[in-house]
CSV table of C-alpha atoms in Angstrom, one decimal:
chain,number,residue,atom,x,y,z
A,1,MET,CA,261.6,345.7,1.7
A,2,ILE,CA,261.9,342.0,1.3
A,3,ALA,CA,264.9,340.7,-0.6
A,4,ARG,CA,263.4,339.2,-3.7
A,5,ARG,CA,265.9,336.4,-4.1
A,6,ASN,CA,265.3,335.2,-0.6
A,7,LEU,CA,261.5,335.3,-1.1
A,8,ILE,CA,261.9,333.1,-4.1
A,9,ALA,CA,264.0,330.7,-2.0
A,10,ALA,CA,261.2,330.6,0.6
A,11,GLY,CA,259.7,327.2,0.3
A,12,GLY,CA,257.1,325.3,2.4
A,13,LEU,CA,255.6,326.0,5.8
A,14,ALA,CA,257.9,327.2,8.5
A,15,LEU,CA,258.5,324.7,11.3
A,16,ALA,CA,258.5,325.7,14.9
A,17,GLY,CA,261.7,325.9,16.8
A,18,CYS,CA,265.3,325.6,15.8
A,19,ALA,CA,267.2,322.4,16.5
A,20,SER,CA,270.6,323.8,17.2
A,21,ASN,CA,269.5,326.7,19.4
A,22,PRO,CA,266.1,325.9,21.0
A,23,PRO,CA,264.2,329.0,22.1
A,24,ALA,CA,263.3,329.4,25.7
A,25,ALA,CA,259.6,329.7,24.8
A,26,SER,CA,258.5,326.2,23.9
A,27,LEU,CA,256.2,327.1,21.0
A,28,GLY,CA,258.7,329.5,19.4
A,29,ARG,CA,259.4,333.1,18.5
A,30,VAL,CA,257.0,335.5,16.7
A,31,VAL,CA,258.1,338.9,15.5
A,32,VAL,CA,255.3,341.4,14.8
A,33,VAL,CA,256.3,344.4,12.7
A,34,GLY,CA,254.0,347.5,12.8
A,35,GLY,CA,252.3,348.9,16.0
A,36,GLY,CA,249.0,350.1,14.6
A,37,PHE,CA,245.6,348.4,15.2
A,38,GLY,CA,246.7,345.2,13.4
A,39,GLY,CA,250.2,344.8,14.7
A,40,ALA,CA,249.5,345.8,18.3
A,41,THR,CA,246.5,343.5,18.5
A,42,ALA,CA,248.4,340.6,17.0
A,43,ALA,CA,251.1,341.0,19.6
A,44,ARG,CA,248.6,341.3,22.4
A,45,TYR,CA,246.5,338.3,21.5
A,46,LEU,CA,249.6,336.1,20.7
A,47,LYS,CA,250.7,336.7,24.3
A,48,LEU,CA,247.1,336.6,25.8
A,49,TRP,CA,246.5,333.2,24.2
A,50,GLY,CA,250.0,331.8,23.9
A,51,GLY,CA,251.3,332.9,27.4
A,52,ALA,CA,254.9,332.0,28.3
A,53,ALA,CA,255.0,329.4,25.6
A,54,VAL,CA,255.4,332.0,22.9
A,55,ASP,CA,258.1,334.7,22.6
A,56,VAL,CA,256.5,337.8,21.1
A,57,THR,CA,258.5,340.9,19.9
A,58,LEU,CA,256.7,344.0,18.5
A,59,VAL,CA,258.9,346.2,16.2
A,60,GLU,CA,257.5,349.7,15.6
A,61,ARG,CA,259.5,352.7,14.5
A,62,ASN,CA,257.3,355.4,16.2
A,63,GLU,CA,257.5,356.1,19.9
A,64,SER,CA,253.7,355.8,20.4
A,65,PHE,CA,250.5,354.8,18.8
A,66,ILE,CA,248.3,357.6,17.3
A,67,SER,CA,244.8,356.6,16.3
A,68,CYS,CA,243.5,357.5,12.8
A,69,PRO,CA,239.9,356.9,14.1
A,70,MET,CA,238.9,360.0,16.0
A,71,SER,CA,241.7,362.1,14.3
A,72,ASN,CA,239.1,363.9,12.1
A,73,LEU,CA,237.7,365.3,15.4
A,74,VAL,CA,241.2,366.8,16.0
A,75,ILE,CA,241.2,368.3,12.5
A,76,GLY,CA,237.8,369.8,13.2
A,77,GLY,CA,239.0,371.3,16.5
A,78,ALA,CA,236.8,369.1,18.7
A,79,ARG,CA,239.4,366.8,20.3
A,80,ASP,CA,243.0,367.0,21.4
A,81,ILE,CA,245.6,364.7,19.7
A,82,ALA,CA,246.9,363.6,23.1
A,83,SER,CA,243.6,361.9,23.7
A,84,LEU,CA,244.2,359.6,20.8
A,85,SER,CA,247.9,358.8,21.5
A,86,HIS,CA,249.0,355.8,23.6
A,87,SER,CA,252.3,354.3,24.6
A,88,TYR,CA,253.2,350.6,24.1
A,89,ALA,CA,253.8,350.2,27.8
A,90,GLY,CA,250.6,348.2,28.2
A,91,LEU,CA,251.9,345.6,25.8
A,92,GLN,CA,255.3,345.5,27.5
A,93,MET,CA,253.5,344.8,30.8
A,94,GLN,CA,252.0,341.7,29.2
A,95,GLY,CA,255.4,340.4,28.5
A,96,ILE,CA,255.8,341.5,24.9
A,97,LYS,CA,259.2,342.7,23.9
A,98,ARG,CA,259.1,346.1,22.4
A,99,VAL,CA,261.7,347.2,19.9
A,100,ARG,CA,261.7,350.7,18.6
A,101,ALA,CA,263.4,350.4,15.2
A,102,GLU,CA,262.9,350.5,11.4
A,103,VAL,CA,262.9,347.2,9.6
A,104,VAL,CA,265.1,347.4,6.5
A,105,ALA,CA,265.0,343.8,5.2
A,106,ILE,CA,263.1,340.6,5.7
A,107,ASP,CA,264.5,337.2,4.8
A,108,PRO,CA,261.7,334.6,4.9
A,109,ALA,CA,264.1,331.8,4.0
A,110,ALA,CA,266.5,332.4,6.9
A,111,LYS,CA,263.6,333.7,9.0
A,112,ILE,CA,265.3,336.9,9.9
A,113,VAL,CA,264.2,340.5,10.1
A,114,ALA,CA,267.1,343.1,9.7
A,115,LEU,CA,266.8,346.4,11.5
A,116,ALA,CA,268.3,349.8,10.5
A,117,ASP,CA,270.9,349.6,13.3
A,118,GLY,CA,272.4,346.4,11.8
A,119,SER,CA,270.8,344.1,14.4
A,120,ARG,CA,268.7,341.1,13.4
A,121,LEU,CA,265.7,339.3,14.9
A,122,GLY,CA,265.0,335.7,14.3
A,123,TRP,CA,261.5,334.3,14.2
A,124,ASP,CA,259.5,331.1,13.7
A,125,ARG,CA,256.5,333.0,12.4
A,126,LEU,CA,256.4,336.6,11.3
A,127,VAL,CA,253.4,339.0,11.4
A,128,LEU,CA,253.5,342.1,9.2
A,129,ALA,CA,251.1,345.0,9.7
A,130,PRO,CA,252.6,347.8,7.7
A,131,GLY,CA,249.4,349.7,6.8
A,132,ILE,CA,249.4,351.8,3.7
A,133,ASP,CA,251.8,353.9,1.8
A,134,PHE,CA,251.1,356.4,-1.0
A,135,MET,CA,251.3,356.0,-4.8
A,136,LEU,CA,252.8,359.5,-5.2
A,137,ASP,CA,254.0,358.8,-8.7
A,138,ALA,CA,250.4,358.6,-9.9
A,139,VAL,CA,250.0,362.4,-9.5
A,140,PRO,CA,252.8,364.7,-10.7
A,141,GLY,CA,253.7,367.4,-8.3
A,142,LEU,CA,251.9,365.8,-5.3
A,143,SER,CA,255.0,364.5,-3.7
A,144,ALA,CA,256.7,367.9,-3.8
A,145,ALA,CA,253.5,369.6,-2.5
A,146,LEU,CA,253.3,367.3,0.4
A,147,ASP,CA,257.0,367.6,1.2
A,148,SER,CA,256.8,371.4,1.3
A,149,GLY,CA,253.7,371.4,3.4
A,150,ARG,CA,251.7,373.2,0.7
A,151,ALA,CA,249.5,370.2,0.6
A,152,VAL,CA,248.6,367.9,3.5
A,153,HIS,CA,247.3,364.3,3.4
A,154,ALA,CA,246.6,363.7,7.1
A,155,TRP,CA,245.9,360.1,6.2
A,156,LYS,CA,248.4,358.8,8.8
A,157,ALA,CA,247.6,360.3,12.1
A,158,GLY,CA,250.2,362.5,13.9
A,159,ALA,CA,252.2,365.4,12.6
A,160,GLN,CA,250.0,365.6,9.4
A,161,THR,CA,246.9,365.7,11.5
A,162,LEU,CA,248.2,368.7,13.5
A,163,LEU,CA,249.5,370.4,10.3
A,164,LEU,CA,246.1,370.3,8.7
A,165,ARG,CA,244.5,371.6,11.9
A,166,ARG,CA,247.0,374.6,12.0
A,167,GLN,CA,246.3,375.4,8.3
A,168,LEU,CA,242.6,375.4,9.0
A,169,GLU,CA,243.1,377.7,12.0
A,170,ALA,CA,245.2,380.1,9.8
A,171,LEU,CA,242.6,380.1,7.0
A,172,PRO,CA,241.2,383.5,6.4
A,173,ASP,CA,237.4,383.9,6.6
A,174,GLY,CA,236.3,383.7,3.1
A,175,GLY,CA,239.1,381.2,2.2
A,176,VAL,CA,238.8,378.0,0.3
A,177,VAL,CA,239.7,374.5,1.5
A,178,LEU,CA,240.1,371.8,-1.1
A,179,MET,CA,239.9,368.1,-0.3
A,180,SER,CA,240.6,365.4,-2.9
A,181,ILE,CA,239.6,361.8,-2.4
A,182,PRO,CA,241.5,359.1,-4.3
A,183,LYS,CA,239.9,356.2,-6.2
A,184,ALA,CA,238.9,353.2,-3.9
A,185,PRO,CA,240.3,351.1,-2.4
A,186,TYR,CA,241.9,353.3,0.2
A,187,ARG,CA,242.2,353.2,4.0
A,188,CYS,CA,238.9,354.0,5.8
A,189,PRO,CA,236.2,354.4,3.1
A,190,PRO,CA,234.0,356.8,5.1
A,191,GLY,CA,237.0,358.7,6.5
A,192,PRO,CA,237.1,361.5,3.8
A,193,TYR,CA,233.3,362.2,4.1
A,194,GLU,CA,233.5,362.3,7.9
A,195,ARG,CA,236.4,364.7,7.6
A,196,ALA,CA,234.5,366.9,5.2
A,197,CYS,CA,231.6,367.1,7.7
A,198,LEU,CA,233.9,368.0,10.6
A,199,ILE,CA,235.8,370.6,8.6
A,200,ALA,CA,232.5,372.1,7.4
A,201,SER,CA,231.3,372.2,11.1
A,202,TYR,CA,234.4,374.1,12.1
A,203,LEU,CA,234.2,376.5,9.2
A,204,ARG,CA,230.5,377.3,9.9
A,205,ARG,CA,231.4,378.1,13.5
A,206,ALA,CA,234.7,379.9,13.1
A,207,LYS,CA,234.9,381.2,9.5
A,208,PRO,CA,231.3,381.4,8.2
A,209,ARG,CA,232.3,382.8,4.8
A,210,ALA,CA,234.9,380.1,4.0
A,211,LYS,CA,234.1,377.2,1.7
A,212,LEU,CA,235.1,373.5,1.5
A,213,LEU,CA,235.3,371.9,-1.9
A,214,VAL,CA,235.3,368.1,-1.9
A,215,LEU,CA,236.4,366.5,-5.2
A,216,ASP,CA,236.0,362.8,-5.3
A,217,ALA,CA,237.8,360.5,-7.9
A,218,ASN,CA,235.0,358.0,-7.3
A,219,PRO,CA,231.6,358.1,-9.0
A,220,GLU,CA,229.8,358.3,-5.6
A,221,ILE,CA,230.3,358.5,-1.8
A,222,GLN,CA,232.0,355.2,-0.8
A,223,SER,CA,230.4,354.4,2.5
A,224,LYS,CA,227.2,355.3,4.4
A,225,LYS,CA,226.2,357.1,1.2
A,226,ALA,CA,222.6,358.1,2.0
A,227,LEU,CA,223.6,359.2,5.5
A,228,PHE,CA,226.4,361.4,4.2
A,229,GLU,CA,224.3,362.8,1.4
A,230,ARG,CA,221.8,363.9,4.1
A,231,ALA,CA,224.5,365.4,6.2
A,232,PHE,CA,226.0,367.3,3.3
A,233,ALA,CA,222.5,368.6,2.2
A,234,GLN,CA,221.0,369.3,5.6
A,235,LEU,CA,223.9,370.2,8.0
A,236,HIS,CA,226.6,371.5,5.7
A,237,ALA,CA,224.9,373.1,2.7
A,238,GLY,CA,226.3,376.5,1.8
A,239,VAL,CA,229.8,375.6,3.2
A,240,LEU,CA,230.5,372.1,1.7
A,241,GLU,CA,230.3,371.5,-2.0
A,242,TYR,CA,230.8,367.8,-3.2
A,243,ARG,CA,231.5,366.7,-6.7
A,244,PRO,CA,232.1,363.1,-7.8
A,245,ASN,CA,234.1,361.8,-10.8
A,246,ALA,CA,236.8,364.3,-10.2
A,247,GLU,CA,240.3,362.8,-10.0
A,248,LEU,CA,243.4,364.8,-9.1
A,249,LYS,CA,245.7,364.8,-12.1
A,250,GLU,CA,248.5,367.2,-11.1
A,251,VAL,CA,249.6,369.7,-8.5
A,252,ALA,CA,251.4,372.7,-10.0
A,253,ALA,CA,254.4,374.3,-8.3
A,254,ASP,CA,252.2,377.3,-7.2
A,255,GLY,CA,249.7,374.9,-5.6
A,256,LEU,CA,247.2,374.9,-8.4
A,257,ALA,CA,245.4,371.6,-8.2
A,258,ARG,CA,244.5,370.2,-11.7
A,259,PHE,CA,241.5,367.9,-12.1
A,260,GLU,CA,240.2,366.3,-15.2
A,261,PHE,CA,237.6,369.0,-15.8
A,262,GLU,CA,238.8,372.0,-13.7
A,263,ASP,CA,241.7,373.6,-12.0
A,264,VAL,CA,241.3,374.6,-8.4
A,265,LYS,CA,243.1,377.3,-6.5
A,266,ALA,CA,242.6,376.9,-2.7
A,267,ASP,CA,244.2,378.2,0.5
A,268,VAL,CA,244.3,374.8,2.2
A,269,LEU,CA,245.0,371.6,0.1
A,270,ASN,CA,244.0,368.4,1.8
A,271,LEU,CA,245.0,366.0,-0.9
A,272,ILE,CA,244.6,362.3,0.0
A,273,PRO,CA,246.9,360.3,-2.3
A,274,PRO,CA,246.0,357.0,-3.9
A,275,GLN,CA,247.2,354.1,-1.7
A,276,ARG,CA,248.8,350.7,-1.8
A,277,ALA,CA,250.2,348.2,0.8
A,278,GLY,CA,253.0,349.7,2.9
A,279,ASP,CA,256.6,349.6,1.6
A,280,LEU,CA,257.5,346.9,4.0
A,281,VAL,CA,255.5,344.3,2.0
A,282,ARG,CA,256.1,345.7,-1.5
A,283,ASP,CA,257.8,342.5,-2.7
A,284,ILE,CA,255.0,340.2,-1.5
A,285,ALA,CA,252.2,342.5,-2.8
A,286,ASN,CA,251.1,340.0,-5.4
A,287,VAL,CA,247.8,341.6,-6.4
A,288,ASN,CA,248.4,344.3,-9.0
A,289,ARG,CA,251.7,345.0,-7.2
A,290,ARG,CA,249.5,346.9,-4.8
A,291,TRP,CA,248.0,344.6,-2.1
A,292,VAL,CA,249.0,341.4,-0.4
A,293,GLY,CA,246.8,338.4,-1.1
A,294,VAL,CA,246.3,336.2,2.0
A,295,ASP,CA,245.0,332.8,2.9
A,296,TRP,CA,242.0,333.8,5.1
A,297,LEU,CA,242.3,330.8,7.4
A,298,SER,CA,245.7,332.0,8.7
A,299,MET,CA,246.3,335.5,7.1
A,300,GLN,CA,249.5,334.0,5.6
A,301,ALA,CA,250.7,335.9,2.5
A,302,GLN,CA,250.1,333.9,-0.7
A,303,ALA,CA,253.6,334.9,-1.8
A,304,ALA,CA,255.5,334.1,1.5
A,305,PRO,CA,254.5,331.1,3.6
A,306,GLY,CA,255.3,331.7,7.3
A,307,VAL,CA,254.7,335.4,6.9
A,308,HIS,CA,251.3,336.6,8.1
A,309,VAL,CA,249.9,340.0,6.9
A,310,VAL,CA,247.0,341.8,8.5
A,311,GLY,CA,245.3,345.2,8.2
A,312,ASP,CA,245.1,347.8,5.4
A,313,ALA,CA,247.9,346.2,3.4
A,314,ILE,CA,246.0,343.1,2.4
A,315,LEU,CA,243.6,342.6,-0.6
A,316,SER,CA,240.3,343.0,1.2
A,317,ALA,CA,237.6,340.4,0.7
A,318,SER,CA,234.5,341.6,-1.0
A,319,GLY,CA,232.5,344.0,1.1
A,320,MET,CA,235.3,344.3,3.7
A,321,PRO,CA,236.6,347.8,4.2
A,322,LYS,CA,240.1,348.8,5.2
A,323,SER,CA,239.4,349.7,8.8
A,324,GLY,CA,241.2,349.7,12.2
A,325,HIS,CA,238.4,347.5,13.5
A,326,LEU,CA,239.0,344.9,10.8
A,327,ALA,CA,242.8,345.1,11.3
A,328,ASN,CA,242.2,344.2,14.9
A,329,GLN,CA,239.9,341.4,14.0
A,330,GLN,CA,242.3,340.0,11.3
A,331,ALA,CA,245.1,340.2,13.9
A,332,LYS,CA,243.1,338.0,16.3
A,333,LEU,CA,242.5,335.5,13.5
A,334,ALA,CA,246.2,335.6,12.7
A,335,ALA,CA,247.2,335.2,16.3
A,336,ALA,CA,245.0,332.1,16.8
A,337,ALA,CA,246.3,330.6,13.5
A,338,VAL,CA,250.0,331.3,14.4
A,339,LEU,CA,249.6,329.5,17.7
A,340,GLN,CA,247.9,326.5,16.1
A,341,LEU,CA,250.6,326.3,13.4
A,342,LEU,CA,253.4,326.6,16.0
A,343,LYS,CA,251.8,323.6,17.7
A,344,GLY,CA,251.7,321.8,14.4
A,345,GLU,CA,247.9,321.9,14.3
A,346,ALA,CA,245.5,323.2,11.7
A,347,PRO,CA,244.0,326.7,12.1
A,348,ASP,CA,240.3,327.2,12.9
A,349,PRO,CA,238.5,326.0,9.7
A,350,ALA,CA,235.6,328.5,10.2
A,351,PRO,CA,236.9,331.9,11.3
A,352,VAL,CA,234.7,334.9,11.6
A,353,VAL,CA,235.5,338.6,11.6
A,354,MET,CA,233.2,341.6,11.9
A,355,ASN,CA,233.4,345.3,11.4
A,356,THR,CA,231.9,348.3,13.1
A,357,CYS,CA,232.8,351.8,12.1
A,358,TYR,CA,231.5,355.1,13.3
A,359,SER,CA,231.6,358.4,11.5
A,360,PHE,CA,230.9,361.8,13.0
A,361,VAL,CA,228.8,364.3,11.0
A,362,THR,CA,229.1,367.0,13.6
A,363,PRO,CA,231.5,367.1,16.7
A,364,THR,CA,228.8,365.3,18.7
A,365,GLU,CA,226.6,363.2,16.3
A,366,ALA,CA,227.8,360.0,14.7
A,367,MET,CA,226.4,357.0,12.7
A,368,HIS,CA,227.7,353.5,12.1
A,369,VAL,CA,228.2,350.8,9.5
A,370,ALA,CA,228.5,347.2,10.6
A,371,SER,CA,229.1,343.8,8.9
A,372,VAL,CA,229.9,340.2,9.7
A,373,HIS,CA,232.2,338.1,7.5
A,374,GLN,CA,232.2,334.3,7.7
A,375,TYR,CA,234.8,332.0,5.9
A,376,ASP,CA,233.4,330.4,2.8
A,377,ALA,CA,235.3,327.1,2.4
A,378,ALA,CA,234.2,326.6,-1.2
A,379,GLU,CA,235.5,329.9,-2.4
A,380,LYS,CA,238.3,330.2,0.2
A,381,THR,CA,237.4,333.7,1.1
A,382,MET,CA,235.6,335.7,3.7
A,383,LYS,CA,232.0,336.6,2.8
A,384,ALA,CA,229.8,339.3,4.3
A,385,VAL,CA,226.7,337.5,5.7
A,386,ALA,CA,223.7,338.4,3.7
A,387,GLY,CA,220.9,340.0,5.8
A,388,ALA,CA,223.3,340.9,8.6
A,389,GLY,CA,225.0,344.3,9.0
A,390,GLY,CA,223.8,347.7,8.0
A,391,VAL,CA,223.9,351.3,8.9
A,392,SER,CA,222.3,353.7,11.4
A,393,PRO,CA,218.8,355.0,10.5
A,394,ALA,CA,220.3,358.5,11.2
A,395,ALA,CA,223.2,360.1,12.9
A,396,SER,CA,222.6,360.9,16.6
A,397,ALA,CA,224.3,362.2,19.7
A,398,ALA,CA,223.6,358.8,21.4
A,399,GLU,CA,225.7,357.1,18.7
A,400,GLY,CA,228.3,359.8,19.1
A,401,GLU,CA,228.7,358.7,22.8
A,402,ILE,CA,228.9,355.1,21.7
A,403,ALA,CA,231.5,356.0,19.1
A,404,ARG,CA,233.7,357.6,21.7
A,405,ALA,CA,233.3,354.5,23.9
A,406,TRP,CA,234.1,352.3,20.9
A,407,ALA,CA,237.4,354.1,20.4
A,408,GLU,CA,238.5,353.8,24.1
A,409,ASN,CA,237.6,350.1,24.1
A,410,ILE,CA,239.3,349.2,20.9
A,411,TRP,CA,242.4,351.1,21.9
A,412,ALA,CA,242.4,349.2,25.2
A,413,ASP,CA,241.8,345.9,23.5
A,414,SER,CA,244.6,346.4,20.9
A,415,LEU,CA,247.2,348.0,23.2
A,416,ALA,CA,246.4,346.3,26.5
A,417,LEU,CA,245.8,349.6,28.2
A,418,ALA,CA,245.4,349.4,32.0
B,1,MET,CA,230.9,298.4,18.8
B,2,ARG,CA,230.2,300.9,21.6
B,3,ALA,CA,233.6,302.5,21.2
B,4,TRP,CA,233.0,302.9,17.5
B,5,LEU,CA,229.6,304.5,18.1
B,6,LEU,CA,231.1,306.9,20.6
B,7,LEU,CA,233.8,307.9,18.2
B,8,LEU,CA,231.1,308.5,15.5
B,9,LEU,CA,229.1,310.7,17.9
B,10,CYS,CA,232.2,312.7,18.8
B,11,THR,CA,233.2,313.4,15.2
B,12,PRO,CA,231.2,316.6,14.7
B,13,ALA,CA,232.7,318.1,17.9
B,14,LEU,CA,236.2,317.1,16.8
B,15,ALA,CA,235.7,319.0,13.5
B,16,GLN,CA,235.3,322.2,15.4
B,17,ASP,CA,238.3,324.3,16.5
B,18,PRO,CA,238.9,323.7,20.2
B,19,ASN,CA,239.2,327.4,20.7
B,20,ALA,CA,236.2,328.4,18.7
B,21,GLY,CA,234.3,330.0,21.7
B,22,ARG,CA,237.4,332.0,22.7
B,23,SER,CA,238.1,333.2,19.1
B,24,LEU,CA,234.4,334.0,18.4
B,25,ALA,CA,234.1,336.0,21.6
B,26,ALA,CA,237.2,337.9,20.7
B,27,THR,CA,235.2,339.4,17.8
B,28,CYS,CA,233.1,341.2,20.5
B,29,ALA,CA,236.1,342.6,22.3
B,30,ASN,CA,236.7,345.7,20.1
B,31,CYS,CA,233.5,347.2,21.5
B,32,HIS,CA,232.8,345.3,24.7
B,33,GLY,CA,236.4,345.1,25.9
B,34,THR,CA,238.9,342.3,26.1
B,35,GLY,CA,237.2,339.3,27.6
B,36,GLY,CA,234.0,341.3,27.8
B,37,ARG,CA,235.4,343.9,30.2
B,38,PRO,CA,235.2,347.4,28.6
B,39,HIS,CA,237.2,350.4,29.5
B,40,ASN,CA,234.2,352.7,28.8
B,41,ALA,CA,231.1,350.9,30.0
B,42,THR,CA,228.8,353.0,27.7
B,43,ILE,CA,229.1,349.8,25.8
B,44,PRO,CA,228.0,347.2,28.4
B,45,PRO,CA,230.3,344.6,30.0
B,46,LEU,CA,229.6,341.0,29.1
B,47,ALA,CA,232.1,339.1,31.3
B,48,GLY,CA,230.5,336.8,33.8
B,49,MET,CA,227.0,337.3,32.6
B,50,PRO,CA,225.0,334.0,32.9
B,51,ALA,CA,225.2,332.1,29.6
B,52,ASP,CA,221.4,331.7,29.4
B,53,THR,CA,220.8,335.4,29.9
B,54,LEU,CA,223.4,336.4,27.3
B,55,LEU,CA,222.2,333.8,24.8
B,56,ALA,CA,218.6,334.9,25.2
B,57,LYS,CA,219.6,338.5,24.5
B,58,LEU,CA,221.7,337.5,21.5
B,59,THR,CA,218.9,335.3,20.1
B,60,ASP,CA,216.4,338.1,20.5
B,61,TYR,CA,218.7,340.6,18.7
B,62,ARG,CA,219.2,338.0,16.0
B,63,SER,CA,215.4,337.4,15.5
B,64,GLY,CA,214.7,341.2,15.6
B,65,LYS,CA,212.7,340.9,18.9
B,66,LEU,CA,215.1,343.1,20.7
B,67,ALA,CA,215.9,346.6,19.3
B,68,GLY,CA,219.3,348.3,19.3
B,69,THR,CA,221.8,350.1,17.2
B,70,VAL,CA,224.6,347.8,16.1
B,71,MET,CA,223.6,344.5,17.8
B,72,PRO,CA,220.5,343.6,15.8
B,73,GLN,CA,222.6,343.9,12.7
B,74,VAL,CA,225.6,342.1,14.0
B,75,ALA,CA,223.8,339.2,15.8
B,76,LYS,CA,222.3,338.2,12.4
B,77,GLY,CA,225.8,337.5,11.1
B,78,TYR,CA,226.4,334.6,13.5
B,79,THR,CA,224.9,331.2,13.6
B,80,GLU,CA,222.9,330.0,16.6
B,81,ASP,CA,225.7,327.6,17.5
B,82,GLN,CA,228.3,330.4,17.3
B,83,LEU,CA,226.2,332.6,19.6
B,84,ARG,CA,225.9,329.7,22.0
B,85,LEU,CA,229.7,329.4,22.1
B,86,VAL,CA,230.2,333.1,22.6
B,87,ALA,CA,227.7,333.2,25.5
B,88,ALA,CA,229.3,330.1,27.1
B,89,TYR,CA,232.8,331.6,26.8
B,90,LEU,CA,231.9,335.1,28.1
B,91,SER,CA,229.9,333.6,31.0
B,92,ARG,CA,233.2,332.0,32.2
B,93,GLN,CA,235.1,335.3,32.3
B,94,ALA,CA,235.7,337.2,35.5
B,95,ARG,CA,233.3,340.1,36.0
B,96,PRO,CA,234.9,343.6,35.7
């Protein structure tokens, strides 16, 4: 939460340092809130590139990092959750201060972050990487169904991932699993379709009479469409049934899921809620009160100068998915810009970010989508380079191996793993 | 006059971010590891590779001469100058 009156009071660009109480680090203090792909990478690269001259503090409420990428393999029974969990010790080894706490208020005018225990952290520049939160009011009954465990979202990795796995293990052979996909934009466009493939793989192996019904609020598959259509038809036919243009309208107390044209009674309900920027940035989510608009040269929030926002919480540029890979890339852009601004210099006028995202269609075979995004000075946004990027010709075991290596390497890059 | 000419010649270089090579190479790090040193070398290390070798490979990916999975698609997204900066930066990094 950001106190609105303070936000309004927030004026021009923040200046480095503090005249009455100069910080030990000559460039100044940066506080990063959120320890996912975006926040961890921002902290890591601020320190990597800023060295002793910058004081970096990472605030994250969870004890450890748990990766959403690869978590669908856990749901499908093909990977252990411990293998996608990492501590923040690597970042601490780099000289980053780690604070485990919940942020309760942000005051951009006073340049202070308030923590739940009553303590405060001062900063010269603030980086926020809150990820997404759910728009539960949009679907009556969804909040109660998630709270009771009758429905599972598993769209933030951790306890929900394991809960969905346990429910799939407890599913009787011949049972029905329902997955509902919200309207785009949501975190990880190919994620639901990958999950559908991995749940179907598990059911075929362990419960051959069970069915998976995938109801998508969107008119079509949102990423790697032709490849997923092929996987659904060739690998998962008979187990997986996919229907587009089916938006979840309500979840009844008995677990009946109501869609526009049908009601579905299922044994396992994986209901992925509609999404918006995380609660932490609600007051600076200036785009439809849902996403944070940013200046792409610095990742500064349009509504709060001095406050940089990266990852799933921002309004994505055209053709730019909400992915962990891009959160990492945006964080590097933000880190470079923050250091320039702390020096009183302009950020890089021509930043570039790129995306690579792998999806598994079976526990071993994966495929990718890739894109490169260059800054367009005339339109002041990032543009996907025409003629670049693309998808795999087909899913393969070779790309499955590369996907696993990608995960290890991006975790190490983001979290400074030894 | 000579100083003025020198200044003019230097202008394009001044317009570029002084850390452009570093920042561009950081876009490779998600897959190839921080500074081009990957944890899992299924995706090859790039640190310390001679700049000429690396640039030739990137240029061949960009032109379509060299086949691959992600790289032919990604290399086309960068300008030749950007690839040159990436190759120069990674060549200066310590080998894994």
